[in-house]
XYZ file of C-alpha atoms in Angstrom:
651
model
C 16.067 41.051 26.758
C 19.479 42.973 27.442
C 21.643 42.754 24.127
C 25.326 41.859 24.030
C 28.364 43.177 21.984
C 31.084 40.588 21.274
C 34.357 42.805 21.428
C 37.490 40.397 20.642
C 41.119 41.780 21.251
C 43.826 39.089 19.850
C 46.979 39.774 21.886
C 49.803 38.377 19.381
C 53.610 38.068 19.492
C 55.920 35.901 17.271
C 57.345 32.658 18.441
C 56.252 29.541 20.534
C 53.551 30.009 23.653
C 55.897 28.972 26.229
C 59.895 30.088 26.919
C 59.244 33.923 26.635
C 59.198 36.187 30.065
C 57.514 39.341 29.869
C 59.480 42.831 29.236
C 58.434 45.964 29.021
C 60.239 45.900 25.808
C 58.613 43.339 23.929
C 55.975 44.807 21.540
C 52.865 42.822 21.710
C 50.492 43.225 18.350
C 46.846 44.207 19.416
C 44.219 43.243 16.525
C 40.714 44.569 17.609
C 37.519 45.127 15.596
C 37.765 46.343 12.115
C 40.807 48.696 12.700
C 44.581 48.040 11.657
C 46.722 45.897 14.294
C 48.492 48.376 16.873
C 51.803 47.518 19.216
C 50.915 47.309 22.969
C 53.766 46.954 25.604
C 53.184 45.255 28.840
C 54.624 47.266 31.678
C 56.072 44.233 33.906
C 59.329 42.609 34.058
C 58.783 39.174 34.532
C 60.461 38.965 38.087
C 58.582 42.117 39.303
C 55.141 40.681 38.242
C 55.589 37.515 40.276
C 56.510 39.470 43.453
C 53.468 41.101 42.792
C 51.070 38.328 41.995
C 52.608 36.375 45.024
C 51.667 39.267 47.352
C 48.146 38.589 45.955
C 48.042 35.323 47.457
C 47.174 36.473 50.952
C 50.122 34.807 52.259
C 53.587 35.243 51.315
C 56.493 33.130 52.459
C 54.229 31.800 55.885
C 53.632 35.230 56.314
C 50.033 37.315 55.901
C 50.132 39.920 53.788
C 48.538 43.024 55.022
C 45.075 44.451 53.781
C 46.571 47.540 53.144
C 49.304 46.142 51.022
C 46.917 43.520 49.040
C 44.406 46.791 48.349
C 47.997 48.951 47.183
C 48.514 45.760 44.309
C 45.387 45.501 43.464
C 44.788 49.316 42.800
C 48.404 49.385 41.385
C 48.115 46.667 38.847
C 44.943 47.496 38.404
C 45.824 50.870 36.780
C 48.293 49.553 34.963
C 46.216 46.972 33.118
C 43.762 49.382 32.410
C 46.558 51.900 30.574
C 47.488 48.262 28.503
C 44.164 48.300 27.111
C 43.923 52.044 26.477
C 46.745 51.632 23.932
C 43.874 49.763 21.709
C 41.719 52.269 19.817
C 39.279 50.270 18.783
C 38.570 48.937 22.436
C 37.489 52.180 23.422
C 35.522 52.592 20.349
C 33.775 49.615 20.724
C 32.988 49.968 24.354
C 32.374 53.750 23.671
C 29.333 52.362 20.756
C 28.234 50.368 23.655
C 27.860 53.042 26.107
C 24.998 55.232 23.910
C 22.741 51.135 23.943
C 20.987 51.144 27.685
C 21.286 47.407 28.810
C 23.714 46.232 26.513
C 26.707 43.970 28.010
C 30.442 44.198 25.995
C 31.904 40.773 26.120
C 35.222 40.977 26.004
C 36.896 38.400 24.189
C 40.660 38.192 25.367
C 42.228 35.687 23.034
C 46.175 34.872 23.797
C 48.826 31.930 23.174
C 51.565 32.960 24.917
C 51.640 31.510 28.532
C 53.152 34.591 29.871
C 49.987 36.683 28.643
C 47.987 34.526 30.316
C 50.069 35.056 34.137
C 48.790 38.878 33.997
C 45.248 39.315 35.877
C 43.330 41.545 33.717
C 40.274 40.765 35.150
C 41.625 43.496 37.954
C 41.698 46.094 35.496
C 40.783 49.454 36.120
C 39.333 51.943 33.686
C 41.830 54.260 32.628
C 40.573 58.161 31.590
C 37.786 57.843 28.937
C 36.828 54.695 29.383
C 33.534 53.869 31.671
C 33.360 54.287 35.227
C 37.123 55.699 34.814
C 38.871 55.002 38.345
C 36.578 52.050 38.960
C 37.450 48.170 38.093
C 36.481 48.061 34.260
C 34.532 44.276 35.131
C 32.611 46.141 38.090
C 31.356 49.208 37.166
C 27.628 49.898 36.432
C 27.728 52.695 33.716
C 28.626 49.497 31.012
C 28.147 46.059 31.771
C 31.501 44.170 30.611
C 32.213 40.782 31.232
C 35.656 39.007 30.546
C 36.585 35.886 28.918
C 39.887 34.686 27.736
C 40.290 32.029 25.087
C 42.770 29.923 23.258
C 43.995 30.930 19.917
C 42.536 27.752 17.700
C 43.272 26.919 14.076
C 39.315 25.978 13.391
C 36.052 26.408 15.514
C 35.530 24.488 18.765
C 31.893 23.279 17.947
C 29.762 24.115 21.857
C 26.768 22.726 22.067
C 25.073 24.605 25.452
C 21.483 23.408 24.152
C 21.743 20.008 26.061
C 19.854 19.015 29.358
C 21.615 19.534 31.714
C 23.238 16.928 34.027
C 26.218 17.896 36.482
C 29.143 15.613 38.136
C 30.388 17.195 41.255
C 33.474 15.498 42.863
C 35.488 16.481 45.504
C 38.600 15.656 46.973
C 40.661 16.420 50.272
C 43.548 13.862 50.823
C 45.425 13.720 54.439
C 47.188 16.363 54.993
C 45.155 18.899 53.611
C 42.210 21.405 55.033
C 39.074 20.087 54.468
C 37.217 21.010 51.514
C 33.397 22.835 52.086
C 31.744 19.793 50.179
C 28.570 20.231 52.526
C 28.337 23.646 51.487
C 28.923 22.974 47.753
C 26.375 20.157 47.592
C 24.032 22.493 49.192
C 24.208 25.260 46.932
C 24.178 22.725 43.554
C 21.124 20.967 45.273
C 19.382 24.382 45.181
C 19.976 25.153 42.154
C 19.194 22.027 40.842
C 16.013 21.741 42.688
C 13.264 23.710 40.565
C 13.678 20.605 38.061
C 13.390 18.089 40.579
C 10.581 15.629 40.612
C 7.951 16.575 43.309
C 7.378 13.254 45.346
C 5.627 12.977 48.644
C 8.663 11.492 50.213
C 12.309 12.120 50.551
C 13.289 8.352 49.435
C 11.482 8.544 46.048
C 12.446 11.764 45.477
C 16.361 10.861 45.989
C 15.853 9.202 42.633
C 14.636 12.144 40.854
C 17.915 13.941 42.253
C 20.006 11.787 41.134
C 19.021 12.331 37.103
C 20.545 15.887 37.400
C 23.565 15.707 40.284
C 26.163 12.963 40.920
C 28.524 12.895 43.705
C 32.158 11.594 43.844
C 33.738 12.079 47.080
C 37.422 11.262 47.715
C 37.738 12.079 43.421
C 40.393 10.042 42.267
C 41.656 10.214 38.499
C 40.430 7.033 37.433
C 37.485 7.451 39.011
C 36.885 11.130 37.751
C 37.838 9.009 34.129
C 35.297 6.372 34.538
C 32.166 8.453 35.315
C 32.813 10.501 32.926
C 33.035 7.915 30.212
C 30.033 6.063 31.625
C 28.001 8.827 31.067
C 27.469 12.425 29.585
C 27.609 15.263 32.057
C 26.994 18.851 30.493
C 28.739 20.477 33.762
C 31.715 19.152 35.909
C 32.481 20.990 39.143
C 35.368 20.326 40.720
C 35.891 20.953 44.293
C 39.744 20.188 45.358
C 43.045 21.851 46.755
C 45.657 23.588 44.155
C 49.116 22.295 44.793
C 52.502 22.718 42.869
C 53.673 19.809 40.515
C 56.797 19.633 38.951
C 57.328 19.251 34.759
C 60.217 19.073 33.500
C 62.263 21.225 36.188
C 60.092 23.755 36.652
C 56.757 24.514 38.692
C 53.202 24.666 37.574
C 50.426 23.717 39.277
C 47.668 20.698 39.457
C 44.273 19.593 41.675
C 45.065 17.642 44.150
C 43.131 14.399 43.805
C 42.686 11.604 46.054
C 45.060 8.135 45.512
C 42.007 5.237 43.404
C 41.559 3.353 46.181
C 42.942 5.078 49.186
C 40.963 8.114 49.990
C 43.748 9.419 52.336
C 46.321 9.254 49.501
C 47.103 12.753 47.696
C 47.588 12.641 43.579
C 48.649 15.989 41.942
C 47.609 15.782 38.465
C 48.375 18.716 35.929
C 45.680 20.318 33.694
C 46.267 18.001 30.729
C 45.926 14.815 32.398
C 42.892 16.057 34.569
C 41.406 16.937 30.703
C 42.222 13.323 29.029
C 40.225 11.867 32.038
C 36.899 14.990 31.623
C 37.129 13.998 27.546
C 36.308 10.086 27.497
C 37.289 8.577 23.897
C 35.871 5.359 22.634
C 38.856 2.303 21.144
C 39.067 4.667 17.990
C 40.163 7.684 19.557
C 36.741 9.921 18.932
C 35.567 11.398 21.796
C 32.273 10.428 23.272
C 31.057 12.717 25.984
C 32.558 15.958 26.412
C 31.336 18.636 29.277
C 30.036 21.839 28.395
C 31.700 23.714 31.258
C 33.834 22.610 33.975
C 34.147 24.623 37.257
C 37.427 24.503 38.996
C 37.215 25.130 42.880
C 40.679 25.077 43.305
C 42.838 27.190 43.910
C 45.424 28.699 41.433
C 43.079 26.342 39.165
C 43.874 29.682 36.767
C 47.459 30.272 37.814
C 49.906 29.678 35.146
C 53.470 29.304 37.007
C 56.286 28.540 34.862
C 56.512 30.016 31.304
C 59.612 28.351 30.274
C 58.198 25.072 29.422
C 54.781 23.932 27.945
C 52.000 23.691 30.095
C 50.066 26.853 31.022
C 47.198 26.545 33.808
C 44.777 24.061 34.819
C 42.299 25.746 33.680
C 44.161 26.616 30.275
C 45.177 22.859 29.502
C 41.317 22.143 29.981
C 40.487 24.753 27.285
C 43.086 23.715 24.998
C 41.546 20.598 25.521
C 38.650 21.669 23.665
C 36.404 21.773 26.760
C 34.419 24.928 25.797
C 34.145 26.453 28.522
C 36.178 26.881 31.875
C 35.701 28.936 35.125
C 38.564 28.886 37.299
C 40.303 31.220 40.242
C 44.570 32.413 39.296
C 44.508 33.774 43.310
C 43.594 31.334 46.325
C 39.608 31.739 46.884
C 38.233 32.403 50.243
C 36.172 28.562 51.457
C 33.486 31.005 51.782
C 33.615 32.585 48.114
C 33.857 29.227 46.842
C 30.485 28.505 48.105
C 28.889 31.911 46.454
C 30.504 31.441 43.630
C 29.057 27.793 43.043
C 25.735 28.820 44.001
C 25.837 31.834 41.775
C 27.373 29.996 38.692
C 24.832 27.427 38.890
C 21.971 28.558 39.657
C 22.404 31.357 36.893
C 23.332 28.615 34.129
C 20.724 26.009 35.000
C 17.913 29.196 35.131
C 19.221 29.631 30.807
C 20.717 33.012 31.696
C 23.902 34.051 29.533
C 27.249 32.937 31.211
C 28.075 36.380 30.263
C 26.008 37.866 32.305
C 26.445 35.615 35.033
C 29.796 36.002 35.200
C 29.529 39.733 35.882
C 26.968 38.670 38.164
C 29.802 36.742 40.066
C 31.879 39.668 39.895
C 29.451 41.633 42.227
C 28.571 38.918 44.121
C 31.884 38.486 45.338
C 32.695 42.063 46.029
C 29.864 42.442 48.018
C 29.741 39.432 49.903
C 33.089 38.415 50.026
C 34.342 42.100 51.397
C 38.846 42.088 52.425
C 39.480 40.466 49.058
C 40.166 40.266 45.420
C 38.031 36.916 45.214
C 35.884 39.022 42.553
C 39.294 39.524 40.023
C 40.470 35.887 40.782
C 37.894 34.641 38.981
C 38.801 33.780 35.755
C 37.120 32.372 32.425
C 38.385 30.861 29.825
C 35.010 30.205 26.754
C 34.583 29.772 23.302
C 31.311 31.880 21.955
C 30.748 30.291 18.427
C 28.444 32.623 16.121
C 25.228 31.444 17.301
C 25.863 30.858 20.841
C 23.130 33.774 21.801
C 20.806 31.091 19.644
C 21.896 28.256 21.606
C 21.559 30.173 25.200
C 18.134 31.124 24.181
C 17.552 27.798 22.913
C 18.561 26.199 26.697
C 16.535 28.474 28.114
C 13.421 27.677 26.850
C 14.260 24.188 27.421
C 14.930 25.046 30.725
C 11.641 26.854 31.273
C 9.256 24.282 29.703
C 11.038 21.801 32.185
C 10.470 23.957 34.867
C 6.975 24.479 34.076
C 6.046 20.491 33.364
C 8.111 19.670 36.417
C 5.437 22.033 38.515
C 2.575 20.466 36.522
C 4.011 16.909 37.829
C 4.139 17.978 41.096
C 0.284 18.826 41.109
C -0.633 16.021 39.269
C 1.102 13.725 41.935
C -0.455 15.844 44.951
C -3.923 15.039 43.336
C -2.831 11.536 43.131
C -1.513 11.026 46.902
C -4.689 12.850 48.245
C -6.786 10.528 46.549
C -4.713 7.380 47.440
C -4.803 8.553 51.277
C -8.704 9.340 51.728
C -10.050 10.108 48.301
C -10.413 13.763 48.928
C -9.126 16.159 46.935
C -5.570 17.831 47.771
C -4.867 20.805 49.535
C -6.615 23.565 47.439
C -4.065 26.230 48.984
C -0.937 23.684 48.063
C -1.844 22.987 44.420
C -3.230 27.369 44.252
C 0.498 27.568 44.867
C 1.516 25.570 42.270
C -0.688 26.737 39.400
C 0.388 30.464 40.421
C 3.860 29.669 40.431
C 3.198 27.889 36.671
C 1.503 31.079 35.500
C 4.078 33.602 37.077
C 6.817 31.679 35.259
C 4.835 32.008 32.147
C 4.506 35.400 32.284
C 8.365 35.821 33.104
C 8.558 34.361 29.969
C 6.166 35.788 27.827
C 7.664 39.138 28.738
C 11.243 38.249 27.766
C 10.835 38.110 24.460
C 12.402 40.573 22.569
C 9.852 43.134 20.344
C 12.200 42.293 17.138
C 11.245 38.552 17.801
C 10.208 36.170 15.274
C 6.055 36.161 15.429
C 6.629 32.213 15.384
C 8.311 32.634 18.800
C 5.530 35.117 20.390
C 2.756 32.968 18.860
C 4.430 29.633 20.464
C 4.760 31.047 23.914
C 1.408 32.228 24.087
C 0.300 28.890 23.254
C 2.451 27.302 25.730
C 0.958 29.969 28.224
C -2.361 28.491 26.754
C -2.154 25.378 26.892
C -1.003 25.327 30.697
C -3.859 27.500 30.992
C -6.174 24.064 29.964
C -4.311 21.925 31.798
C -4.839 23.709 35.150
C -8.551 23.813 34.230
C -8.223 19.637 33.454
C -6.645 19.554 37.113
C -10.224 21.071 38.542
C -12.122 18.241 38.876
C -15.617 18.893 40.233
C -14.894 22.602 40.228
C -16.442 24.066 37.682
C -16.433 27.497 37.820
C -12.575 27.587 38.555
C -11.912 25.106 35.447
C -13.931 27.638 33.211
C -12.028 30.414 34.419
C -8.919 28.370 33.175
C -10.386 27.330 29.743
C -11.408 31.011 29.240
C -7.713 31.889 30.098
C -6.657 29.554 27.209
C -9.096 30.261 24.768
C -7.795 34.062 25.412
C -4.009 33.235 24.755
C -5.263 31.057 21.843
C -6.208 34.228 20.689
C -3.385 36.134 21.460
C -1.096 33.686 19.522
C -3.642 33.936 16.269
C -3.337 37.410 16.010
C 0.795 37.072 16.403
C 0.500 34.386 13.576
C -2.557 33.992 11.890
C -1.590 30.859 9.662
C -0.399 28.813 12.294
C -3.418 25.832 12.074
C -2.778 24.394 15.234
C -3.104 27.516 16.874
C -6.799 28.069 14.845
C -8.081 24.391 16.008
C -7.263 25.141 19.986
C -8.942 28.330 19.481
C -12.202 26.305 18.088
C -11.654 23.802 20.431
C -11.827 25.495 23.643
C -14.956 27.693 22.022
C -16.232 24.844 21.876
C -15.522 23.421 24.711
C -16.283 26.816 26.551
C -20.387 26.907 24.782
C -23.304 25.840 26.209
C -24.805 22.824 25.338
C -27.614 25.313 23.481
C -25.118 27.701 22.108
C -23.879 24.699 20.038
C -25.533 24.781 17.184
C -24.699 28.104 15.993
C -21.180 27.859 16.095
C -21.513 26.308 12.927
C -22.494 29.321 11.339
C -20.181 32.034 13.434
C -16.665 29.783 13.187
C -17.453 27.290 10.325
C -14.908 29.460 7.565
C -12.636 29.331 10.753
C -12.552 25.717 11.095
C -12.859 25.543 6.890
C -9.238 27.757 6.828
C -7.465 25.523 9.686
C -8.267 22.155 7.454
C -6.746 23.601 4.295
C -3.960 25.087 5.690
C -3.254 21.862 7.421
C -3.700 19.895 4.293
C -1.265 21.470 2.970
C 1.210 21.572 5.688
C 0.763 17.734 5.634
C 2.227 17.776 1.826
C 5.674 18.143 2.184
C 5.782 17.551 6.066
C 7.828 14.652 7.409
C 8.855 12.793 10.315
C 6.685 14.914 13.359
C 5.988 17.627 11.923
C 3.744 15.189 9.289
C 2.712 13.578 12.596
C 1.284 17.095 14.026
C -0.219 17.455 10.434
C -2.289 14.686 11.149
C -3.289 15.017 14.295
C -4.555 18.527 13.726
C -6.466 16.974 11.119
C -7.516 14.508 13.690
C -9.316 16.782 15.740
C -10.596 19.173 13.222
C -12.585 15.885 12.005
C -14.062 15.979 15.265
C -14.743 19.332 15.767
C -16.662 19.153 12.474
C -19.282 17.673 14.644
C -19.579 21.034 15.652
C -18.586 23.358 12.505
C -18.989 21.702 9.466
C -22.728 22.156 9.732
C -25.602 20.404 7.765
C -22.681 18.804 5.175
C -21.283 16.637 8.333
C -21.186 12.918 8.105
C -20.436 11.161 11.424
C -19.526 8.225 9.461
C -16.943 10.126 7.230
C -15.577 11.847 9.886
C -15.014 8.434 11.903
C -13.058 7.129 8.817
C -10.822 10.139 8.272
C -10.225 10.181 12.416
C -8.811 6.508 11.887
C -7.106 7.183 9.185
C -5.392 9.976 10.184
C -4.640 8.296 13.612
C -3.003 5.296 11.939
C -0.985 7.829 9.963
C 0.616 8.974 12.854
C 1.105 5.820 13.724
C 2.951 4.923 10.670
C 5.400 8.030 11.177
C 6.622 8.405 14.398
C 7.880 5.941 17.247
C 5.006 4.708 19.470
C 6.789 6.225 22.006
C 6.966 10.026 20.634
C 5.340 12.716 22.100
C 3.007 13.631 19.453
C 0.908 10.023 19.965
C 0.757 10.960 23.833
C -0.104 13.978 23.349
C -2.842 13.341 20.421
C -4.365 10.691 22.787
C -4.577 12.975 25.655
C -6.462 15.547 23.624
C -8.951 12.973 22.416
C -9.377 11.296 26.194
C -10.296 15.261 27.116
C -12.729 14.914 25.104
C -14.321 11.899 26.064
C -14.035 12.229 29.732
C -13.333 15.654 30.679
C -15.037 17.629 28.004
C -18.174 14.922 26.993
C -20.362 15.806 24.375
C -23.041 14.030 22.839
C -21.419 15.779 19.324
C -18.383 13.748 19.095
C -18.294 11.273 21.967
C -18.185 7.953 19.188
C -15.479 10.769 17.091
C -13.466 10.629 20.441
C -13.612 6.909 21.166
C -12.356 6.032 17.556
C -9.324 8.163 18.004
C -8.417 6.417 21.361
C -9.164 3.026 19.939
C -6.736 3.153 17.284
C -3.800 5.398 19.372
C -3.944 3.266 22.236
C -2.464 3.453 25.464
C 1.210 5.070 25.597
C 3.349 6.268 28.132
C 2.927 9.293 29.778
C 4.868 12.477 28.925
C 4.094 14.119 32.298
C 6.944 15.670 34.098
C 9.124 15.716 30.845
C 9.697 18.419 28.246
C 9.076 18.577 24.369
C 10.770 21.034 22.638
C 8.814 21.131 19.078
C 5.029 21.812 20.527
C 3.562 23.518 23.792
């Protein structure tokens, strides 16, 4: 897994943000790494940089602005940002440090206050001499990955939490008057990314449903009703889809989104940033907030565009941030309808997957240059995002979250194509349909297995192994009838089993699904000398379990137990001569009742538990610890089912 270098440069001046216009000969201090502070000058008057940033926009006046004149600014500025950041040292020693680590991505961390900072597009830089790809736009070239964020100077932490599942809002909004917006489009490309953790169902209207969970629509957005869904519920992502239009404040120009009028869809509402963020940021009748969004996307144009500096205000997409919405991704230039549409699909799909929004904002980047060829879509794009100090953590965290759901959401799917078969004729479903599936379950698996880092923890290794395991026996529990191909599965599982001992060989539950699927796996004459070949095995796996269960509370006392559970029946089996069916009957109900006692009836470890003990009874049936099975059931009981949702603690 690539690695990534936070780099933050802290552009400072004296004063408040707003009521300052840029000079060449105001001295800007530059703090960056571990070196002293150093005095940067920005090389704009104020007046000059709007004429230049207007010329940007395409169209100037009613008038197109030529490609040739558009490339001249873009190169121009371009150059000139990239001299701005020359004058800090310890940039190019960071980003020098970075250049000797293949793989490794600089995030650059641009963190300003003053408004007029924020009007200069330094995502359009362009590597001066010395730095990578020298002559090339610093955000685009390949020699180091860099990716750009800007970010609010704050008095204490924002607290992110990106570990959440993931559920998006997507409203839209295109009053009379004004071009119609590419919902269709957008809708599209969120319904694709949203789809590999969509419910499998075998028709359209009970899979709507299943949509649903994970996307909401609002067309024709108004305020209020932007306000009331998100106070209703929480949405991790927000994606905005709306025109940019001026608003006045106070005498001078900034600009809002363009909402629809509540109530009259053909009605046009300009709201500025900081109203848009009280209505994203519901607050209960005290004043705390409940729900806030992860990230909000902002297809709108100038959503990044700062206008006025004379009074307070900043950009849409700036007020949101202030706002302590963690992260924002807007555009300062009008965005092509067409690179709107990329860049949703790209944004999405790379966050919902787990990747880092670092990456997949360079990602963007290229995107955009590539398929959105004539513009500057690619340096329009503009983030603002806090990255607390274990945000790599948390973004590994979401991804596994995200793959586990990915995975059960497959395993649902075949489940439920065994199920319709059956309910149709009573034959078995398509073997090439559910081959599909269980190859697409194992190749994510894999993909996972080998993105783990070789410095990772061995608890990490040994868990996604048994993950990779334990699908393994599922797919074999999905063979009904078919012997040989379930074996072939179980042997899979008892392999990875294996795999995960040797990555952590204390880890009990690991040691009892190794014994179980040997057992499971032996031949009904074979038996009997298990005992003798795995009986310290199964010896080691009760202590260490024993005295996991000492200090264990809550679920992990609960997994305690039910490993203890099922070693008692797999004594049947190992313990040899001393075994005492009788015993081993009490201690299964005892333990079963424990877990019971500690957990909700509806947790996962009770489902799960009882699932392992019906495989036993029904799927793996042996005369050894049929009655062992049949107590365990008797006492968990019936619970609902855990297919097609993810646990995070347990493969």
């Amino acid at each position: 897994m690539a690695q990534i270098r936070n780099v933050k440069l802290e552009l400072l001046r004296p004063g408040p943000a707003n009521n300052q216009i840029l000079s060449p000969l105001t001295p800007y201090l530059a703090l960056c790494g571990a070196d002293g502070p150093v005095t940067v000058h920005i090389p704009f008057e104020h007046r000059h940089l709007l004429n230049r940033l207007e010329r940007l926009r395409y169209v100037t006046g009613g008038v197109p602005v030529s490609p040739e004149q558009q490339a001249t600014e873009v190169r121009e500025m371009g150059e000139a940002l990239g001299k701005v950041l020359a004058q800090v040292p310890a940039l190019f020693s960071e980003i020098g440090t970075a250049a000797s680590n293949e793989d490794e991505l600089v995030h650059l961390r641009l963190v300003t206050t003053a408004y007029e900072l924020a009007m200069i597009p330094f995502e359009l830089s362009i590597g001066a001499d010395g730095f990578p790809g020298s002559g090339a736009p610093l955000f685009l070239q390949p020699t180091v990955p860099l990716s750009l964020t800007r970010e609010v100077r704050r008095g204490r932490p924002l607290p992110v939490y990106w570990d959440r599942s993931p559920r998006i809002l997507f409203a839209f909004a295109s009053p009379d008057g004004l071009p119609a917006v590419p919902a269709q489009d957008h809708l599209d490309a969120l319904r694709r990314a949203v789809e590999p953790w969509v419910k499998w169902r075998a028709n359209q209207t009970d899979r709507l449903p299943e949509v649903k969970k994970l996307l909401t629509v609002l067309p024709n957005a108004s305020l209020r009703t932007i306000r009331r869904a998100c106070a209703e519920s929480e949405y991790t992502h927000v994606h905005i889809l709306a025109h940019g239009e001026p608003i006045e404040q106070e005498g001078d120009r900034h600009y809002g989104v363009a909402l629809c009028v509540d109530g009259d869809p053909t009605g046009k509402q300009v709201v500025s940033g900081d109203v848009l963020a009280t209505a994203l940021t519901a607050k209960d009748a005290i004043g705390t907030t409940r729900f806030r969004p992860t990230l909000v996307s902002l297809s709108t144009c100038d959503s990044g565009q700062t206008g006025s500096v004379i009074t307070p205000g900043g950009s849409i997409a700036h007020a949101l941030h202030a706002a302590e919405i963690p992260w924002v991704i807007a555009s300062q230039f009008p965005l092509w309808m067409r690179a709107s549409s990329i860049a949703t699909e790209v944004l999405f799909a790379g966050l919902l997957r787990g990747d880092d929004p670092r990456w997949v904002l360079r990602a963007l980047r290229q995107r955009l240059r590539t398929d959105s060829p004539g513009t500057h879509d690619w340096g329009s794009i503009v983030a603002y995002a806090v990255v607390p100090w274990d945000f790599d953590r948390q973004v590994e965290a979401f991804r596994n979250r995200q793959t586990r759901q990915r995975i059960e959401v497959k395993f649902d799917q075949a489940e439920e194509m065994v199920k319709a078969a059956a309910s149709r004729d009573g034959a078995a479903a398509a073997p090439d349909a559910l081959n599909a599936v269980y190859e697409s379950i194992r190749g994510e698996l894999e993909r996972w297995r080998d993105a783990l880092p070789l410095t990772a923890p061995k608890s990490e290794r040994a868990e996604r192994l048994g993950m990779s395991a334990a699908s393994e026996k599922r797919i074999g529990n999905l063979f009904p009838g078919e012997s040989d191909r379930a074996r072939k599965a179980y042997e899979s599982a008892r392999e990875f089993y294996r795999r995960a001992l040797d990555a952590e060989p204390f880890n009990h539950w690991v040691i009892t699904q190794y014994l179980s699927m040997t057992a499971v796996l032996a031949a009904d004459l074979d038996v009997s000398g298990l005992a003798s070949k795995y009986g310290a095995w199964w010896t080691a796996a009760r202590q260490l379990s024993e005295w996991d269960l000492r200090n264990a509370t809550g679920e992990k006392r609960a997994w305690a137990l039910a490993t203890l559970a099922e070693l008692e029946l797999l004594g049947s089996v190992y313990a040899g001569v001393v075994f005492d069916a009788e015993s081993a009957t009490r201690e299964i109900q005892n333990f079963c009742h424990g877990i019971l006692d500690v957990v909700d009836r509806q947790a996962f470890p009770i489902f799960s538990s009882c699932r392992q003990f019906k495989r036993y009874a029904e799927i793996w049936p042996r005369e050894q610890w049929k009655d062992l099975a049949a107590a365990a059931i008797a006492v968990l009981g019936d619970v609902p089912s855990w297919t097609g949702r993810v646990y995070l603690a347990r493969a």
